[in-house]
Tab-separated table of N, CA, C and O in Angstrom:
chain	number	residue	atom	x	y	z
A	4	UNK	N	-49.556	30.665	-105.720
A	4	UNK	CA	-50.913	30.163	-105.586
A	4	UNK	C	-50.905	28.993	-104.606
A	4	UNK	O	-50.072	28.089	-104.669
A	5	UNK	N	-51.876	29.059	-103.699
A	5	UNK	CA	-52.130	28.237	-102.526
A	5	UNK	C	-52.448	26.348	-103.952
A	5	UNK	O	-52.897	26.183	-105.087
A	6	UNK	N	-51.879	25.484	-102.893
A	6	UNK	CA	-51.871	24.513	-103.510
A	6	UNK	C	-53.316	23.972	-102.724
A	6	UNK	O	-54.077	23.313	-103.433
A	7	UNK	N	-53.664	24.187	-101.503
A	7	UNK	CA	-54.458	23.450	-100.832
A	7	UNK	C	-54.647	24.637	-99.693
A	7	UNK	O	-53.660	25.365	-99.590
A	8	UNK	N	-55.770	24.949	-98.814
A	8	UNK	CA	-56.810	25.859	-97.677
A	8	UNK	C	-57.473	24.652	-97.175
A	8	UNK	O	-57.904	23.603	-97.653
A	9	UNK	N	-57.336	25.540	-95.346
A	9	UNK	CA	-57.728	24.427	-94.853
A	9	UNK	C	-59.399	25.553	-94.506
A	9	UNK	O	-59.326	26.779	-94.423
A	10	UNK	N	-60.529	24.889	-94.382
A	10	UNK	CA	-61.673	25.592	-94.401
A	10	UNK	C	-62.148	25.115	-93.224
A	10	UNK	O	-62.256	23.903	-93.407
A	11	UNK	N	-62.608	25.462	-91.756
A	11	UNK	CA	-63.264	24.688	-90.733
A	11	UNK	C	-62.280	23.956	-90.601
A	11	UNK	O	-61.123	24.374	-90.570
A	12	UNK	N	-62.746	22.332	-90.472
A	12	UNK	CA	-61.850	21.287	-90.355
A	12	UNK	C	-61.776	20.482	-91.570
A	12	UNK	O	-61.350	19.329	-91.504
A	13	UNK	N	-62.207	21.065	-92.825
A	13	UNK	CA	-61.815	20.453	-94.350
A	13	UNK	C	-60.800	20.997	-95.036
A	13	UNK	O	-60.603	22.212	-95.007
A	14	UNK	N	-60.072	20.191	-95.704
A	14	UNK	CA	-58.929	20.196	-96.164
A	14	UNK	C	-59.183	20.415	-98.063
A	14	UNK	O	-59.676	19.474	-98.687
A	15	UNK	N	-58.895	21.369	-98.600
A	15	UNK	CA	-59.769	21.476	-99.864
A	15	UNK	C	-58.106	21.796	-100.751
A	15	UNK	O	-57.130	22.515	-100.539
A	16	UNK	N	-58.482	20.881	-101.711
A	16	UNK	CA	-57.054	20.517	-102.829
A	16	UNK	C	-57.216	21.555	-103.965
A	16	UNK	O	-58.173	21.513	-104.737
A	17	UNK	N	-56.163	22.561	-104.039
A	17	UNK	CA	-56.792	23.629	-105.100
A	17	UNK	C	-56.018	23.190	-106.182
A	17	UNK	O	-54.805	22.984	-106.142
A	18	UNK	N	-57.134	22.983	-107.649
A	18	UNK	CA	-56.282	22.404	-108.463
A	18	UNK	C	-57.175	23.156	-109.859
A	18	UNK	O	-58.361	23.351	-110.124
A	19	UNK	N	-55.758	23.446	-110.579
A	19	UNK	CA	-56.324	24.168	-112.082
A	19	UNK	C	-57.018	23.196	-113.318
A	19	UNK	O	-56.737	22.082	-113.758
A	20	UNK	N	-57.864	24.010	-113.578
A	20	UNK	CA	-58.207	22.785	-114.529
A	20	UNK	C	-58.032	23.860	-116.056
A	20	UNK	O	-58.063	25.090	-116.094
A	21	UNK	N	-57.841	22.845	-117.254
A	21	UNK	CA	-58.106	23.160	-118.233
A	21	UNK	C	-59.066	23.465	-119.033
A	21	UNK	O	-59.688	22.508	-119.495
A	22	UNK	N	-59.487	24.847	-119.445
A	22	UNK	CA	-60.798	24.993	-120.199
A	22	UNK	C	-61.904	25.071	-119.438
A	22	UNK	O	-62.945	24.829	-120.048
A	23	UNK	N	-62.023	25.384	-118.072
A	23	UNK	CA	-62.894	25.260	-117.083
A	23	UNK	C	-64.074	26.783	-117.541
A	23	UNK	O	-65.298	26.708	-117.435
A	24	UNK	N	-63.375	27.959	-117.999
A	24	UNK	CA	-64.464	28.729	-118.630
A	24	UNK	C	-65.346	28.375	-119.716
A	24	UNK	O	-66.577	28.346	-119.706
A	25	UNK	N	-64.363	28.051	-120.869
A	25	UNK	CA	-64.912	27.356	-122.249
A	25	UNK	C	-65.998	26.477	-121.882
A	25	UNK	O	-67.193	26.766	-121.940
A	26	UNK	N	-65.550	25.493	-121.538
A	26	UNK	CA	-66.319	24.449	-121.268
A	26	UNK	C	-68.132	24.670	-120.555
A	26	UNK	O	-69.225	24.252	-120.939
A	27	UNK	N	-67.764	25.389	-119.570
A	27	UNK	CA	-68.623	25.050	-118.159
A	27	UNK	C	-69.016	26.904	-117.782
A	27	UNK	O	-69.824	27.338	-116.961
A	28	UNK	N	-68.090	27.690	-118.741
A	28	UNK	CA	-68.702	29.009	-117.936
A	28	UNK	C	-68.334	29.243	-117.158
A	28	UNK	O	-69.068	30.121	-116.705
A	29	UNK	N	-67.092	28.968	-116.119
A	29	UNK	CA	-67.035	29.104	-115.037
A	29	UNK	C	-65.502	29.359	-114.719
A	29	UNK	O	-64.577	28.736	-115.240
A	30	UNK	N	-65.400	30.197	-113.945
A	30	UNK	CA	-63.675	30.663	-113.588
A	30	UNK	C	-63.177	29.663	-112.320
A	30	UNK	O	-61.989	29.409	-112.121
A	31	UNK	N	-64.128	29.212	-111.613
A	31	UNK	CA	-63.680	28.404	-110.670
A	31	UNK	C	-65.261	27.872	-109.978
A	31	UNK	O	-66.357	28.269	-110.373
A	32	UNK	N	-65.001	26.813	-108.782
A	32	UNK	CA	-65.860	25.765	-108.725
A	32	UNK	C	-65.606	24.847	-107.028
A	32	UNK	O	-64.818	23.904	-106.961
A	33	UNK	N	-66.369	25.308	-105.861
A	33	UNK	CA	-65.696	24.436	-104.933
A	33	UNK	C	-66.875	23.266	-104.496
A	33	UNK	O	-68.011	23.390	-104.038
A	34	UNK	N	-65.966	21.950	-104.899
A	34	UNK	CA	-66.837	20.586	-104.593
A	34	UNK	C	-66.613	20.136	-102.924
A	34	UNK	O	-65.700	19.394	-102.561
A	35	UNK	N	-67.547	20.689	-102.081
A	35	UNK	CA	-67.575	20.493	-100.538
A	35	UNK	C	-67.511	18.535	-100.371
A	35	UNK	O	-66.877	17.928	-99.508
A	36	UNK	N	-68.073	18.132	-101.094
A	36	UNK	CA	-67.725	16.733	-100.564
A	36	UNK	C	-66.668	16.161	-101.177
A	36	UNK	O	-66.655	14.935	-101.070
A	37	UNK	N	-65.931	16.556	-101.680
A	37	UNK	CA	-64.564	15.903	-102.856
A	37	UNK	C	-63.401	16.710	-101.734
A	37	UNK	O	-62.298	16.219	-101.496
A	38	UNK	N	-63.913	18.079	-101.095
A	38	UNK	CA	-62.393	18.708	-100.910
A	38	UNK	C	-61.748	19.185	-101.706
A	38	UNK	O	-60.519	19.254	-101.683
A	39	UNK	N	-62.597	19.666	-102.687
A	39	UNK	CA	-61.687	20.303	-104.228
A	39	UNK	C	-62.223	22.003	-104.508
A	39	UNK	O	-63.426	22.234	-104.628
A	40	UNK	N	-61.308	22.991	-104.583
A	40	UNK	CA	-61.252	23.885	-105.262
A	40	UNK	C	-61.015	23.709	-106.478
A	40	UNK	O	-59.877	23.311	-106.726
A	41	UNK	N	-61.733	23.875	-107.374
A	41	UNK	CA	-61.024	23.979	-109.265
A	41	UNK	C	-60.922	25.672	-109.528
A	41	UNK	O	-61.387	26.594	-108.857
A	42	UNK	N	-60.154	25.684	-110.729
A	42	UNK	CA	-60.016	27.130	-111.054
A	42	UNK	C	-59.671	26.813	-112.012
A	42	UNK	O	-59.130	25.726	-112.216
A	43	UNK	N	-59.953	27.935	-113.114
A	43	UNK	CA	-59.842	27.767	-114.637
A	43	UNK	C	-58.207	28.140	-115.001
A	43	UNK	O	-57.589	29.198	-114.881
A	44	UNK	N	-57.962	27.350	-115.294
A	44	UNK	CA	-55.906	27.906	-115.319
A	44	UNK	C	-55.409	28.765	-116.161
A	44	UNK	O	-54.223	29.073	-116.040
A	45	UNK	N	-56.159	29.305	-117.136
A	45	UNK	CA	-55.808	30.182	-117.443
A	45	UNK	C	-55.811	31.860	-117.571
A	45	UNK	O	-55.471	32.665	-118.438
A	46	UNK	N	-56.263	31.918	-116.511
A	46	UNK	CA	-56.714	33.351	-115.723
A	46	UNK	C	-55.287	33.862	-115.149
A	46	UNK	O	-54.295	33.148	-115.001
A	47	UNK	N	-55.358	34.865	-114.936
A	47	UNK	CA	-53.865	35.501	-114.502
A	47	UNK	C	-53.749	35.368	-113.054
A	47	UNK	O	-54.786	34.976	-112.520
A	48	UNK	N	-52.865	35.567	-112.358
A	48	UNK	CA	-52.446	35.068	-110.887
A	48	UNK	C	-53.331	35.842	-109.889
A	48	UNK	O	-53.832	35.431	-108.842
A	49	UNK	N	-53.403	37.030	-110.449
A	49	UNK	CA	-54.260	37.935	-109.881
A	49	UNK	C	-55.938	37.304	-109.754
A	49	UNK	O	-56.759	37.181	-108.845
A	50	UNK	N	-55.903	37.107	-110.714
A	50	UNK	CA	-57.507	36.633	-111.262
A	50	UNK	C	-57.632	35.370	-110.576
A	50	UNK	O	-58.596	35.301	-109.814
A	51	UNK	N	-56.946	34.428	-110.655
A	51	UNK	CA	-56.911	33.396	-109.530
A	51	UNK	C	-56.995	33.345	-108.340
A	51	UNK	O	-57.689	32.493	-107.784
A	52	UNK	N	-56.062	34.564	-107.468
A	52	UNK	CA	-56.322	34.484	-106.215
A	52	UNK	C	-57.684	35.241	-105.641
A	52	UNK	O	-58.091	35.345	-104.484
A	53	UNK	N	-58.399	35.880	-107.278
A	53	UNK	CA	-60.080	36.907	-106.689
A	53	UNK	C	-60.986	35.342	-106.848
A	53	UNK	O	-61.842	34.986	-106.037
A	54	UNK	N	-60.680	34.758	-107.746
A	54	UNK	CA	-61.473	33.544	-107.738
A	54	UNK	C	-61.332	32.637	-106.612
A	54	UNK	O	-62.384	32.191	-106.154
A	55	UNK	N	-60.521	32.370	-106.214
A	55	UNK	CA	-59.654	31.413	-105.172
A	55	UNK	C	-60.379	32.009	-104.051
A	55	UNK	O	-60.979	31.073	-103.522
A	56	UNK	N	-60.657	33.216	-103.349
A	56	UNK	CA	-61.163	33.880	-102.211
A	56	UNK	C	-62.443	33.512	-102.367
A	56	UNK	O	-62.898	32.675	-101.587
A	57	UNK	N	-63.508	34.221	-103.701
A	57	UNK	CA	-64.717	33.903	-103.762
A	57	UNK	C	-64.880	32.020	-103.393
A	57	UNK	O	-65.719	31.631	-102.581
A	58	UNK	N	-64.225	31.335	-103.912
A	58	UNK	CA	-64.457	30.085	-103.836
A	58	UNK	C	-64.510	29.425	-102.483
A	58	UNK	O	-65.155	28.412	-102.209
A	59	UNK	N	-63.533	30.328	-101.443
A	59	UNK	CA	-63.104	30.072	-99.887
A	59	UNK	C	-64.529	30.475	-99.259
A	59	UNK	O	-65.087	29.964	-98.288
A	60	UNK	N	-64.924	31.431	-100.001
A	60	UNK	CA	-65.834	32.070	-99.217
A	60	UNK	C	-67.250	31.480	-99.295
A	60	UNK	O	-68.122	32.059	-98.648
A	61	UNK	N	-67.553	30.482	-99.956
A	61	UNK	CA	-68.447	29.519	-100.398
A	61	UNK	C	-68.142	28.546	-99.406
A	61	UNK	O	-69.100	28.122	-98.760
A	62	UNK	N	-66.845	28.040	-99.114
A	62	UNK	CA	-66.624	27.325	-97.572
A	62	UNK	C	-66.844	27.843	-96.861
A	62	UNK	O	-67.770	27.428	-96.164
A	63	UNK	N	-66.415	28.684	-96.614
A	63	UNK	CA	-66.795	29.047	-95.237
A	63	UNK	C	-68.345	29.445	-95.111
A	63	UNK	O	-68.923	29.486	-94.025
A	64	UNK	N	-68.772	29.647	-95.975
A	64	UNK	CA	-70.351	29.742	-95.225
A	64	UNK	C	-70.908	28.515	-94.978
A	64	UNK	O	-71.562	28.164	-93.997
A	65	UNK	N	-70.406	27.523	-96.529
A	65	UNK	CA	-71.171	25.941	-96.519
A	65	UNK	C	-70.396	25.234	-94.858
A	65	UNK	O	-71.238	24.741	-94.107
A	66	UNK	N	-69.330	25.209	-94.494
A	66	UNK	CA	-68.558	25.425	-93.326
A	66	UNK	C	-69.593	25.902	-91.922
A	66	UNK	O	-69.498	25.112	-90.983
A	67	UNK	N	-70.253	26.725	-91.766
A	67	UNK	CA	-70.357	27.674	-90.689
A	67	UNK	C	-72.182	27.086	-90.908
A	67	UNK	O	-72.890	27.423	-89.959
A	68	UNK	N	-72.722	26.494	-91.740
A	68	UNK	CA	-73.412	25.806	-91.558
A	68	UNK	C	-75.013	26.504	-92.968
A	68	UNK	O	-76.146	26.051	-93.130
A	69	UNK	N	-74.332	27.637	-93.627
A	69	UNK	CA	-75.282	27.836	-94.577
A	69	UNK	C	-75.202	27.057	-95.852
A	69	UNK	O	-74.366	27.470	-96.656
A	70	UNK	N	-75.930	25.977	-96.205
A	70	UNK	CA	-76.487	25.494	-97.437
A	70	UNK	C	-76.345	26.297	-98.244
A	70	UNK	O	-75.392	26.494	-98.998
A	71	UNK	N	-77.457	26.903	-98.115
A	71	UNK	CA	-78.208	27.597	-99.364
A	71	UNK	C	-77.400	29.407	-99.198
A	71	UNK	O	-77.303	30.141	-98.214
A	72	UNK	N	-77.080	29.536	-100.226
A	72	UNK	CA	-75.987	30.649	-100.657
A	72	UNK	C	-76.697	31.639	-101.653
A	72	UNK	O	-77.170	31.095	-102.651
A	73	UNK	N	-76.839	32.890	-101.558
A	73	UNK	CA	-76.646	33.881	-102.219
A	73	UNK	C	-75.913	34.044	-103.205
A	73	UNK	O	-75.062	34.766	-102.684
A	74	UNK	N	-75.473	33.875	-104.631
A	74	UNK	CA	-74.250	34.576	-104.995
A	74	UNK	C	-73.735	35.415	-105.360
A	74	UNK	O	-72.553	35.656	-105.604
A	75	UNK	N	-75.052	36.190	-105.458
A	75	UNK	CA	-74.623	38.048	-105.466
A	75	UNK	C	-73.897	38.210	-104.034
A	75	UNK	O	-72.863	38.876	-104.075
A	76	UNK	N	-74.220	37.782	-102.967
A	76	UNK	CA	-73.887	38.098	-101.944
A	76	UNK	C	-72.512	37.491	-101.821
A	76	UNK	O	-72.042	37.932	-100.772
A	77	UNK	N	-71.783	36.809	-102.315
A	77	UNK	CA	-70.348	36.057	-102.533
A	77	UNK	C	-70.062	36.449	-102.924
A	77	UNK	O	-68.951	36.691	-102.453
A	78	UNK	N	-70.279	37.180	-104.228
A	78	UNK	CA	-69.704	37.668	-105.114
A	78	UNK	C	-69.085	39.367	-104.552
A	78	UNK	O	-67.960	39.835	-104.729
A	79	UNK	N	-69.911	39.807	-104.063
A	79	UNK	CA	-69.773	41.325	-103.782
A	79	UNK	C	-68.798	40.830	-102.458
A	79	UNK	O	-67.647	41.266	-102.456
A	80	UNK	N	-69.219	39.941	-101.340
A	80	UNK	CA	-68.259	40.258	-100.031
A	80	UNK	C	-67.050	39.433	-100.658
A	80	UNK	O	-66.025	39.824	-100.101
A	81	UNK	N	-66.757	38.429	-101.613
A	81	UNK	CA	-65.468	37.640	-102.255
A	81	UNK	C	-64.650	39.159	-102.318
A	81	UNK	O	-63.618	39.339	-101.671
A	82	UNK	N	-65.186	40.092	-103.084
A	82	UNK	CA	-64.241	40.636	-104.473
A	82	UNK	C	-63.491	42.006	-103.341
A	82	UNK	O	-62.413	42.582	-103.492
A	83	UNK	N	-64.508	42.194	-102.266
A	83	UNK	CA	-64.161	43.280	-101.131
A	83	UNK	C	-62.926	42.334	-100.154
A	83	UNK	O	-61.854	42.858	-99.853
A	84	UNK	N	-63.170	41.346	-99.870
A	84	UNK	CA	-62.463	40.586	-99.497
A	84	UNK	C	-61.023	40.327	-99.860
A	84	UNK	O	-60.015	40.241	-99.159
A	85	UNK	N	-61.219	40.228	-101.152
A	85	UNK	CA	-59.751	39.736	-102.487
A	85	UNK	C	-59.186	41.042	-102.149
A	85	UNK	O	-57.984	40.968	-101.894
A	86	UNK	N	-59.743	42.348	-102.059
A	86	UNK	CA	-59.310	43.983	-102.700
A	86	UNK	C	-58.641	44.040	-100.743
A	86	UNK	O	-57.460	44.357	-100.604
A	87	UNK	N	-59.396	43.754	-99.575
A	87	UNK	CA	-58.528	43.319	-98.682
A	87	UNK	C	-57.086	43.138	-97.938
A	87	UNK	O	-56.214	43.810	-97.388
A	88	UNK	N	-57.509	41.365	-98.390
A	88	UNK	CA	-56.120	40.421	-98.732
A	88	UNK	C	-54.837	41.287	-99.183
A	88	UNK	O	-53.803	41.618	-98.604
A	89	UNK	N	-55.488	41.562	-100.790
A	89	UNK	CA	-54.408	42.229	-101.583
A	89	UNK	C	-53.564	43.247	-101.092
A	89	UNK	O	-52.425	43.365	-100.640
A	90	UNK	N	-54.735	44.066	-101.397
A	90	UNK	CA	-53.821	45.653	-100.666
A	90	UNK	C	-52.896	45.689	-99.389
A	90	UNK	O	-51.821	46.284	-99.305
A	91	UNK	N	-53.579	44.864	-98.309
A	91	UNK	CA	-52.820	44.608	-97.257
A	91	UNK	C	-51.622	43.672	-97.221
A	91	UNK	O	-51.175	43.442	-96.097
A	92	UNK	N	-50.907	42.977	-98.463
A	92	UNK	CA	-50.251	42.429	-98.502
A	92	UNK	C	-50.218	40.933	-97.900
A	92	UNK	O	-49.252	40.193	-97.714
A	93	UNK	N	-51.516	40.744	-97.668
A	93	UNK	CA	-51.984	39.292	-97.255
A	93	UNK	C	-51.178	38.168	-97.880
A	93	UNK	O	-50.335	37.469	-97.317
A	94	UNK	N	-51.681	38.103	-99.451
A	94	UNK	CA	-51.097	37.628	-100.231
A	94	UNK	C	-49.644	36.989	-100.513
A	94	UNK	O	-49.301	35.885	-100.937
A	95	UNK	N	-48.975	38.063	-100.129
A	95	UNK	CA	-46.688	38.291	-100.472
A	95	UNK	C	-46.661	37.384	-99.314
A	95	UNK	O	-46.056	36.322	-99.172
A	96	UNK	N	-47.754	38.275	-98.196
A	96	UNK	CA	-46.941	37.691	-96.778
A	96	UNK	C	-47.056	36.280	-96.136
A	96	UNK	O	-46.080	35.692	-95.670
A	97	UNK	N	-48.198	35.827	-96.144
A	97	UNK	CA	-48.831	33.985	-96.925
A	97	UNK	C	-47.531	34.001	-97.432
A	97	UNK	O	-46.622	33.978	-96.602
A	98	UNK	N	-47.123	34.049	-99.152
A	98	UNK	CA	-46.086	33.448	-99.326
A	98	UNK	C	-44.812	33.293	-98.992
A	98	UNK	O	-44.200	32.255	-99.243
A	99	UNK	N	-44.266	34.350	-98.369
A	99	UNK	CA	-43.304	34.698	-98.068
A	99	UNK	C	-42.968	33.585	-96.469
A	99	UNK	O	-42.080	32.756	-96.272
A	100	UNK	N	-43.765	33.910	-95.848
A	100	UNK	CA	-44.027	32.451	-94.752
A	100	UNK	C	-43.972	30.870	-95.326
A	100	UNK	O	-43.454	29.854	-94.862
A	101	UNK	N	-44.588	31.078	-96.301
A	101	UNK	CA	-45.014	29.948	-96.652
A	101	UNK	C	-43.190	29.065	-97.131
A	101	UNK	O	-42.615	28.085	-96.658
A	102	UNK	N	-42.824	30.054	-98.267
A	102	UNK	CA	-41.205	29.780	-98.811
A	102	UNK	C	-40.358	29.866	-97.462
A	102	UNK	O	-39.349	29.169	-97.565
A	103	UNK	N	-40.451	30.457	-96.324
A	103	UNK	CA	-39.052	30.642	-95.354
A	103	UNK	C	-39.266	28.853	-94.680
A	103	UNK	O	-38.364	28.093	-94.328
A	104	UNK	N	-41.051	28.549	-94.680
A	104	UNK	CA	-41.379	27.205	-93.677
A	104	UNK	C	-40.906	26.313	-94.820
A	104	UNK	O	-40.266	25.359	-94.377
A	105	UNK	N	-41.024	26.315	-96.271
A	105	UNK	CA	-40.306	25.485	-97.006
A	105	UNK	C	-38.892	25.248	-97.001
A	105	UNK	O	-38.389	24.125	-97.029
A	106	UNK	N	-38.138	26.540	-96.958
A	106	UNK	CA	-36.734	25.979	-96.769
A	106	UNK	C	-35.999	25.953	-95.504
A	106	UNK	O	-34.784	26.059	-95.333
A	107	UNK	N	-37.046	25.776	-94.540
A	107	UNK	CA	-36.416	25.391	-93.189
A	107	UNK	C	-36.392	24.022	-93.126
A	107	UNK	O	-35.380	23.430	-92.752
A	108	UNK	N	-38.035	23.095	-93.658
A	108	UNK	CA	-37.652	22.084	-93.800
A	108	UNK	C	-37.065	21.386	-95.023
A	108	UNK	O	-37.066	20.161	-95.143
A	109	UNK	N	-36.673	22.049	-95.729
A	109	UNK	CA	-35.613	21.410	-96.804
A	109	UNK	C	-34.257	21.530	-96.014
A	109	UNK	O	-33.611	20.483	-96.050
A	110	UNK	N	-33.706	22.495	-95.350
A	110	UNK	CA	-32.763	22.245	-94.474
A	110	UNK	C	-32.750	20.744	-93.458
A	110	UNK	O	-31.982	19.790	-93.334
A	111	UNK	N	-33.461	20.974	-93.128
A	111	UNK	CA	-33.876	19.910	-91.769
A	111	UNK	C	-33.498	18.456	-92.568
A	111	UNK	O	-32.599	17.668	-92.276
A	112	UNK	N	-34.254	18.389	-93.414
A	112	UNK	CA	-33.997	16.875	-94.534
A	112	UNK	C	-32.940	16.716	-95.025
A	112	UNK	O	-32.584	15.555	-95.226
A	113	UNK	N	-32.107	17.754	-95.375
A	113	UNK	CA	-30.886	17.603	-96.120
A	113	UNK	C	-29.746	17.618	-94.594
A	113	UNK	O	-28.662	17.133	-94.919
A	114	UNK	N	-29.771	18.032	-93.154
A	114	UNK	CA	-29.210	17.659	-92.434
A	114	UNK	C	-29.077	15.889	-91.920
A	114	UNK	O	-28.179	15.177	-91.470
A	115	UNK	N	-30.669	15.696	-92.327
A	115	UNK	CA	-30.641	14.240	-91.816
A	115	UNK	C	-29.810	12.902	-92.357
A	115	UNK	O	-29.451	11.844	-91.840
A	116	UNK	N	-29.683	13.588	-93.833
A	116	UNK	CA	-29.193	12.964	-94.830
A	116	UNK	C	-27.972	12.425	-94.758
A	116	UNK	O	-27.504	11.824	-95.725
């Protein structure tokens, strides 16, 4: 799971919260002036990254300059979007980049050392 997406030129901190359905109804939540993605943490990884997309996709429109949002219309292009990502291996391959750029610079630091 992405720790942080960069959206436009905002930098948005993805962070799980506890009880975020119970509470509030809600599987996830993006605060455009905080820079915060929330997501309810206890949803499965899968379920996180369909929430995590819908939530991107709320940037990028609030991003690209639409306010005012549809969310049937998020909802339906999020979940086509997530089905996407997925299938195409978007997902593995993000991480898989993501872990080789981590332990190149864990190399790099432990040379300096």
């Amino acid at each position: 799971m992405l720790e942080n997406v960069k959206v436009g030129s905002i930098n948005y901190d993805v962070q799980k919260v506890e009880n975020m359905n119970e509470d509030f109804s809600l599987l996830g939540q993006i605060h455009y002036h905080k820079g915060i993605i929330q997501l309810d943490e206890t949803m499965s990884e899968d379920r996180k990254n369909q929430v995590l997309t819908h939530e991107v996709l709320h940037g990028v429109f609030y991003e690209a300059g639409f306010d005012e949002q549809e969310e049937d219309m998020i909802r339906r292009v999020g979940a086509v979007l997530h089905q996407v990502l997925k299938e195409n291996d978007f997902y593995s391959a993000f991480n898989s980049e993501a872990d080789a750029y981590a332990r190149e610079m864990q190399k790099k630091a432990e040379k300096k050392q």
